Amino acid sequence: VTTAIGIDLGGTKILAVLVRDGAVEAVAKRDTPREGPPAVLEALVAVARELGPDDLGCVGVGAPGPVVPGTGRVGPATNLPGWDRPIDVSTPVAAALGVPTELENDANAAAYGEHQLGAGAGSHDMLAVWLGTGVGGGLVLGGRLWRGRGLAGEIGHVVVHPGGRRCGCGGLGHLEAYAGRAAMEREARRRHADGRATRLVEIAGEKRMKSSVFAKALAAGDEVAAELVGEAVEAVGAAVGNAALLVDLDRVVIGGGLGERLGQPFIDRVVTAAGRRLDGSGLQIVPAQIGDEAGALGAALLAVDRYPR
Ligand SMILES: [Zn+2]
């Protein structure tokens, strides 16, 4: 029996799962503390203790920032207050819980979760694309998570329009600038300020323009929403098509808030946008299956791979 805890450390919440022999047995969650890294590390330990089985073998943590493989450190993490440099997560968590602890980037962990037990099952070479506030990704090649030196799978910052829209990272024409929810919101508000009427702003008001707002406005036939989603489709299609050709992917899994909200019709359009060169290649582009727990589950499974009993 292998028992592991996987923890997905997010900007707003921490979600933990207890995994026994590859199945999720319990879930715990709490808000992410805003007081800085020491409070966050304490919360990771506390949520693991809450699930705390007697036979715990290892812990995996997925975190929202760059992870240099093998260091146990993540950062800087822009979504976590005060996390302005690489900080060691593995050592303090392992010391507090008394079991080995593996740290992975959250998008990579979620990709591995989908590959092992979700929409990527049976795939040999897979890319997962997470369309959330930003755009993340994870690459599984030959059935193993492909980390490179820590940058592999970072599809959100590949160029889809040279010299195009400015990305949150400062670069121009990146996928995230067209298909990330926050960038799409910025663009919607810019077009609204330029005099375009749009249901997007009517529905969202001053509040965050959530994925559901895009889905509602699109369903209502809103022109600006249709333009922005159309641009997102073209951008995701270009990035996925390029990645698929580069390493001959057999599957692409699309998930994240926006991916889930827009669903199969969105994915059907991405398939078309990915290009005819891929027709007959056997590439499947499919929606993610696991949802919110993919990152925590993947982190647990990666820890089990690294620290088998
Ligand atoms: Zn970027």
GROMACS .gro file of C-alpha atoms and ligand atoms in nm:
model
  310
    1VAL     CA    1   0.000   0.000   0.000
    2THR     CA    2   0.130   0.343  -0.091
    3THR     CA    3  -0.025   0.635   0.088
    4ALA     CA    4   0.053   0.990  -0.016
    5ILE     CA    5  -0.080   1.338   0.032
    6GLY     CA    6  -0.086   1.578  -0.262
    7ILE     CA    7  -0.126   1.951  -0.202
    8ASP     CA    8  -0.209   2.212  -0.463
    9LEU     CA    9  -0.091   2.551  -0.339
   10GLY     CA   10  -0.293   2.817  -0.521
   11GLY     CA   11  -0.307   3.193  -0.498
   12THR     CA   12  -0.642   3.186  -0.316
   13LYS     CA   13  -0.680   2.835  -0.180
   14ILE     CA   14  -0.487   2.528  -0.074
   15LEU     CA   15  -0.639   2.196  -0.179
   16ALA     CA   16  -0.508   1.865  -0.044
   17VAL     CA   17  -0.595   1.507  -0.130
   18LEU     CA   18  -0.517   1.180   0.043
   19VAL     CA   19  -0.427   0.921  -0.220
   20ARG     CA   20  -0.407   0.549  -0.145
   21ASP     CA   21  -0.302   0.315  -0.426
   22GLY     CA   22  -0.386   0.572  -0.690
   23ALA     CA   23  -0.734   0.663  -0.564
   24VAL     CA   24  -0.841   0.981  -0.384
   25GLU     CA   25  -0.978   0.890  -0.039
   26ALA     CA   26  -1.022   1.231   0.123
   27VAL     CA   27  -1.000   1.600   0.043
   28ALA     CA   28  -0.923   1.903   0.261
   29LYS     CA   29  -0.900   2.269   0.175
   30ARG     CA   30  -0.835   2.606   0.329
   31ASP     CA   31  -0.771   2.964   0.220
   32THR     CA   32  -0.414   3.055   0.132
   33PRO     CA   33  -0.273   3.281   0.408
   34ARG     CA   34  -0.187   3.632   0.291
   35GLU     CA   35   0.080   3.697   0.556
   36GLY     CA   36   0.376   3.565   0.360
   37PRO     CA   37   0.579   3.247   0.308
   38PRO     CA   38   0.613   3.124   0.671
   39ALA     CA   39   0.233   3.131   0.715
   40VAL     CA   40   0.186   2.947   0.385
   41LEU     CA   41   0.436   2.676   0.487
   42GLU     CA   42   0.252   2.634   0.818
   43ALA     CA   43  -0.078   2.600   0.632
   44LEU     CA   44   0.067   2.328   0.406
   45VAL     CA   45   0.173   2.129   0.711
   46ALA     CA   46  -0.162   2.189   0.885
   47VAL     CA   47  -0.372   2.073   0.589
   48ALA     CA   48  -0.159   1.757   0.560
   49ARG     CA   49  -0.202   1.686   0.933
   50GLU     CA   50  -0.576   1.732   0.894
   51LEU     CA   51  -0.577   1.441   0.645
   52GLY     CA   52  -0.298   1.273   0.841
   53PRO     CA   53  -0.303   0.896   0.793
   54ASP     CA   54  -0.080   0.680   1.018
   55ASP     CA   55   0.081   0.513   0.717
   56LEU     CA   56   0.176   0.829   0.525
   57GLY     CA   57   0.463   0.751   0.286
   58CYS     CA   58   0.531   1.084   0.117
   59VAL     CA   59   0.395   1.427   0.029
   60GLY     CA   60   0.382   1.609  -0.305
   61VAL     CA   61   0.328   1.983  -0.338
   62GLY     CA   62   0.230   2.167  -0.657
   63ALA     CA   63   0.314   2.538  -0.640
   64PRO     CA   64   0.241   2.836  -0.865
   65GLY     CA   65   0.584   2.945  -0.980
   66PRO     CA   66   0.909   2.831  -1.136
   67VAL     CA   67   1.056   2.519  -0.980
   68VAL     CA   68   1.411   2.418  -1.065
   69PRO     CA   69   1.390   2.037  -1.062
   70GLY     CA   70   1.553   1.874  -0.763
   71THR     CA   71   1.590   2.190  -0.553
   72GLY     CA   72   1.263   2.176  -0.356
   73ARG     CA   73   1.236   2.551  -0.406
   74VAL     CA   74   0.974   2.758  -0.587
   75GLY     CA   75   0.966   3.124  -0.676
   76PRO     CA   76   0.929   3.401  -0.738
   77ALA     CA   77   0.551   3.338  -0.722
   78THR     CA   78   0.355   3.647  -0.823
   79ASN     CA   79   0.025   3.502  -0.692
   80LEU     CA   80   0.160   3.456  -0.338
   81PRO     CA   81   0.217   3.770  -0.125
   82GLY     CA   82   0.579   3.820  -0.022
   83TRP     CA   83   0.700   3.525  -0.229
   84ASP     CA   84   0.950   3.736  -0.424
   85ARG     CA   85   1.236   3.486  -0.446
   86PRO     CA   86   1.290   3.107  -0.459
   87ILE     CA   87   1.187   2.962  -0.124
   88ASP     CA   88   1.250   2.609   0.001
   89VAL     CA   89   0.921   2.425   0.048
   90SER     CA   90   1.035   2.062   0.054
   91THR     CA   91   1.276   2.083   0.349
   92PRO     CA   92   1.045   2.248   0.608
   93VAL     CA   93   0.739   2.043   0.507
   94ALA     CA   94   0.936   1.717   0.515
   95ALA     CA   95   1.085   1.808   0.853
   96ALA     CA   96   0.745   1.891   1.004
   97LEU     CA   97   0.567   1.583   0.870
   98GLY     CA   98   0.854   1.335   0.893
   99VAL     CA   99   0.817   1.204   0.536
  100PRO     CA  100   0.997   1.287   0.209
  101THR     CA  101   0.837   1.574   0.018
  102GLU     CA  102   0.845   1.642  -0.355
  103LEU     CA  103   0.783   1.988  -0.502
  104GLU     CA  104   0.659   2.049  -0.855
  105ASN     CA  105   0.522   2.337  -1.057
  106ASP     CA  106   0.140   2.333  -1.033
  107ALA     CA  107   0.072   2.317  -1.409
  108ASN     CA  108   0.315   2.027  -1.444
  109ALA     CA  109   0.157   1.845  -1.151
  110ALA     CA  110  -0.193   1.886  -1.297
  111ALA     CA  111  -0.072   1.762  -1.638
  112TYR     CA  112   0.069   1.452  -1.471
  113GLY     CA  113  -0.257   1.397  -1.280
  114GLU     CA  114  -0.457   1.408  -1.604
  115HIS     CA  115  -0.204   1.180  -1.772
  116GLN     CA  116  -0.217   0.915  -1.501
  117LEU     CA  117  -0.586   0.913  -1.414
  118GLY     CA  118  -0.775   1.153  -1.642
  119ALA     CA  119  -0.808   1.264  -2.003
  120GLY     CA  120  -0.446   1.175  -2.080
  121ALA     CA  121  -0.470   0.811  -1.973
  122GLY     CA  122  -0.300   0.580  -2.223
  123SER     CA  123  -0.123   0.866  -2.400
  124HIS     CA  124   0.250   0.839  -2.470
  125ASP     CA  125   0.330   1.201  -2.557
  126MET     CA  126   0.088   1.456  -2.416
  127LEU     CA  127   0.058   1.828  -2.362
  128ALA     CA  128  -0.186   1.980  -2.114
  129VAL     CA  129  -0.289   2.344  -2.161
  130TRP     CA  130  -0.450   2.521  -1.865
  131LEU     CA  131  -0.657   2.823  -1.962
  132GLY     CA  132  -0.705   3.005  -1.633
  133THR     CA  133  -0.621   3.354  -1.512
  134GLY     CA  134  -0.302   3.298  -1.709
  135VAL     CA  135  -0.210   3.011  -1.938
  136GLY     CA  136  -0.005   2.722  -1.803
  137GLY     CA  137   0.104   2.394  -1.948
  138GLY     CA  138   0.269   2.063  -1.877
  139LEU     CA  139   0.438   1.813  -2.104
  140VAL     CA  140   0.447   1.435  -2.062
  141LEU     CA  141   0.685   1.260  -2.302
  142GLY     CA  142   0.731   0.886  -2.313
  143GLY     CA  143   0.489   0.864  -2.021
  144ARG     CA  144   0.711   1.076  -1.794
  145LEU     CA  145   0.671   1.435  -1.688
  146TRP     CA  146   0.918   1.635  -1.898
  147ARG     CA  147   1.067   1.910  -1.682
  148GLY     CA  148   1.375   2.015  -1.874
  149ARG     CA  149   1.559   2.252  -1.644
  150GLY     CA  150   1.224   2.382  -1.519
  151LEU     CA  151   1.087   2.567  -1.821
  152ALA     CA  152   0.945   2.275  -2.021
  153GLY     CA  153   0.574   2.295  -2.098
  154GLU     CA  154   0.554   2.675  -2.045
  155ILE     CA  155   0.329   2.716  -2.346
  156GLY     CA  156   0.164   3.034  -2.211
  157HIS     CA  157   0.466   3.235  -2.316
  158VAL     CA  158   0.527   3.101  -2.664
  159VAL     CA  159   0.481   3.365  -2.935
  160VAL     CA  160   0.163   3.328  -3.138
  161HIS     CA  161   0.168   3.679  -3.292
  162PRO     CA  162   0.518   3.826  -3.338
  163GLY     CA  163   0.507   4.188  -3.217
  164GLY     CA  164   0.151   4.137  -3.092
  165ARG     CA  165  -0.041   4.216  -2.774
  166ARG     CA  166   0.166   4.270  -2.458
  167CYS     CA  167   0.172   3.979  -2.213
  168GLY     CA  168   0.164   4.011  -1.832
  169CYS     CA  169   0.529   3.895  -1.836
  170GLY     CA  170   0.629   4.192  -2.053
  171GLY     CA  171   0.677   3.999  -2.378
  172LEU     CA  172   0.485   4.064  -2.699
  173GLY     CA  173   0.238   3.833  -2.870
  174HIS     CA  174   0.244   3.549  -2.617
  175LEU     CA  175  -0.037   3.292  -2.602
  176GLU     CA  176  -0.134   3.412  -2.252
  177ALA     CA  177  -0.199   3.764  -2.387
  178TYR     CA  178  -0.478   3.618  -2.607
  179ALA     CA  179  -0.610   3.320  -2.413
  180GLY     CA  180  -0.555   3.403  -2.045
  181ARG     CA  181  -0.866   3.524  -1.864
  182ALA     CA  182  -0.695   3.828  -1.710
  183ALA     CA  183  -0.555   3.942  -2.045
  184MET     CA  184  -0.891   3.887  -2.214
  185GLU     CA  185  -1.054   4.099  -1.942
  186ARG     CA  186  -0.799   4.380  -1.994
  187GLU     CA  187  -0.868   4.371  -2.368
  188ALA     CA  188  -1.247   4.367  -2.318
  189ARG     CA  189  -1.229   4.672  -2.091
  190ARG     CA  190  -1.000   4.848  -2.338
  191ARG     CA  191  -1.247   4.792  -2.623
  192HIS     CA  192  -1.532   4.905  -2.397
  193ALA     CA  193  -1.339   5.223  -2.310
  194ASP     CA  194  -1.295   5.279  -2.685
  195GLY     CA  195  -1.674   5.292  -2.718
  196ARG     CA  196  -1.775   4.933  -2.784
  197ALA     CA  197  -2.086   4.823  -2.596
  198THR     CA  198  -2.042   4.474  -2.450
  199ARG     CA  199  -2.231   4.239  -2.223
  200LEU     CA  200  -1.894   4.141  -2.074
  201VAL     CA  201  -1.869   4.472  -1.887
  202GLU     CA  202  -2.247   4.487  -1.823
  203ILE     CA  203  -2.239   4.147  -1.649
  204ALA     CA  204  -1.907   4.183  -1.467
  205GLY     CA  205  -1.940   4.548  -1.366
  206GLU     CA  206  -1.639   4.647  -1.159
  207LYS     CA  207  -1.583   4.288  -1.048
  208ARG     CA  208  -1.345   4.033  -1.194
  209MET     CA  209  -1.458   3.911  -1.538
  210LYS     CA  210  -1.482   3.543  -1.455
  211SER     CA  211  -1.482   3.259  -1.708
  212SER     CA  212  -1.858   3.227  -1.659
  213VAL     CA  213  -1.901   3.591  -1.772
  214PHE     CA  214  -1.729   3.509  -2.102
  215ALA     CA  215  -1.948   3.200  -2.144
  216LYS     CA  216  -2.269   3.398  -2.076
  217ALA     CA  217  -2.182   3.689  -2.304
  218LEU     CA  218  -2.081   3.448  -2.580
  219ALA     CA  219  -2.410   3.259  -2.546
  220ALA     CA  220  -2.598   3.591  -2.566
  221GLY     CA  221  -2.432   3.667  -2.901
  222ASP     CA  222  -2.214   3.948  -2.770
  223GLU     CA  223  -1.983   4.075  -3.044
  224VAL     CA  224  -1.680   4.167  -2.831
  225ALA     CA  225  -1.697   3.834  -2.647
  226ALA     CA  226  -1.713   3.651  -2.980
  227GLU     CA  227  -1.408   3.844  -3.106
  228LEU     CA  228  -1.203   3.778  -2.793
  229VAL     CA  229  -1.292   3.410  -2.776
  230GLY     CA  230  -1.224   3.382  -3.150
  231GLU     CA  231  -0.880   3.531  -3.098
  232ALA     CA  232  -0.821   3.292  -2.808
  233VAL     CA  233  -0.919   2.996  -3.029
  234GLU     CA  234  -0.676   3.103  -3.303
  235ALA     CA  235  -0.396   3.156  -3.050
  236VAL     CA  236  -0.447   2.823  -2.871
  237GLY     CA  237  -0.478   2.646  -3.206
  238ALA     CA  238  -0.151   2.794  -3.331
  239ALA     CA  239   0.039   2.711  -3.013
  240VAL     CA  240  -0.103   2.359  -2.986
  241GLY     CA  241  -0.047   2.292  -3.357
  242ASN     CA  242   0.316   2.400  -3.332
  243ALA     CA  243   0.379   2.196  -3.019
  244ALA     CA  244   0.210   1.890  -3.170
  245LEU     CA  245   0.428   1.904  -3.481
  246LEU     CA  246   0.746   1.969  -3.285
  247VAL     CA  247   0.732   1.653  -3.075
  248ASP     CA  248   0.455   1.456  -3.254
  249LEU     CA  249   0.209   1.465  -2.965
  250ASP     CA  250  -0.065   1.201  -2.959
  251ARG     CA  251  -0.288   1.398  -2.721
  252VAL     CA  252  -0.354   1.752  -2.603
  253VAL     CA  253  -0.567   1.803  -2.293
  254ILE     CA  254  -0.732   2.142  -2.250
  255GLY     CA  255  -0.857   2.252  -1.910
  256GLY     CA  256  -0.859   2.539  -1.661
  257GLY     CA  257  -1.151   2.768  -1.579
  258LEU     CA  258  -1.198   2.907  -1.927
  259GLY     CA  259  -1.139   2.571  -2.096
  260GLU     CA  260  -1.401   2.406  -1.877
  261ARG     CA  261  -1.658   2.686  -1.913
  262LEU     CA  262  -1.635   2.705  -2.290
  263GLY     CA  263  -1.620   2.326  -2.323
  264GLN     CA  264  -1.643   2.105  -2.629
  265PRO     CA  265  -1.752   2.373  -2.883
  266PHE     CA  266  -1.438   2.570  -2.794
  267ILE     CA  267  -1.220   2.260  -2.827
  268ASP     CA  268  -1.379   2.173  -3.164
  269ARG     CA  269  -1.276   2.517  -3.290
  270VAL     CA  270  -0.923   2.472  -3.150
  271VAL     CA  271  -0.894   2.145  -3.346
  272THR     CA  272  -0.974   2.335  -3.667
  273ALA     CA  273  -0.739   2.619  -3.578
  274ALA     CA  274  -0.454   2.377  -3.499
  275GLY     CA  275  -0.429   2.319  -3.871
  276ARG     CA  276  -0.480   2.070  -4.148
  277ARG     CA  277  -0.123   1.948  -4.130
  278LEU     CA  278  -0.232   1.750  -3.826
  279ASP     CA  279  -0.529   1.583  -4.000
  280GLY     CA  280  -0.473   1.209  -4.000
  281SER     CA  281  -0.185   1.236  -3.750
  282GLY     CA  282  -0.393   1.069  -3.481
  283LEU     CA  283  -0.363   1.371  -3.253
  284GLN     CA  284  -0.655   1.393  -3.012
  285ILE     CA  285  -0.748   1.727  -2.854
  286VAL     CA  286  -0.974   1.661  -2.556
  287PRO     CA  287  -1.117   1.835  -2.248
  288ALA     CA  288  -0.960   1.775  -1.907
  289GLN     CA  289  -1.155   1.533  -1.686
  290ILE     CA  290  -1.037   1.569  -1.328
  291GLY     CA  291  -1.111   1.936  -1.261
  292ASP     CA  292  -0.993   2.112  -0.947
  293GLU     CA  293  -0.816   1.814  -0.792
  294ALA     CA  294  -0.581   1.741  -1.087
  295GLY     CA  295  -0.289   1.939  -0.943
  296ALA     CA  296  -0.306   1.787  -0.594
  297LEU     CA  297  -0.353   1.437  -0.734
  298GLY     CA  298  -0.064   1.479  -0.977
  299ALA     CA  299   0.162   1.609  -0.700
  300ALA     CA  300   0.081   1.303  -0.487
  301LEU     CA  301   0.152   1.065  -0.777
  302LEU     CA  302   0.483   1.238  -0.856
  303ALA     CA  303   0.586   1.201  -0.491
  304VAL     CA  304   0.501   0.829  -0.503
  305ASP     CA  305   0.710   0.790  -0.820
  306ARG     CA  306   1.003   0.964  -0.654
  307TYR     CA  307   0.971   0.793  -0.316
  308PRO     CA  308   0.824   0.447  -0.375
  309ARG     CA  309   0.783   0.230  -0.070
  310ZN      ZN  310   0.435   3.612  -2.153
   0.00000   0.00000   0.00000
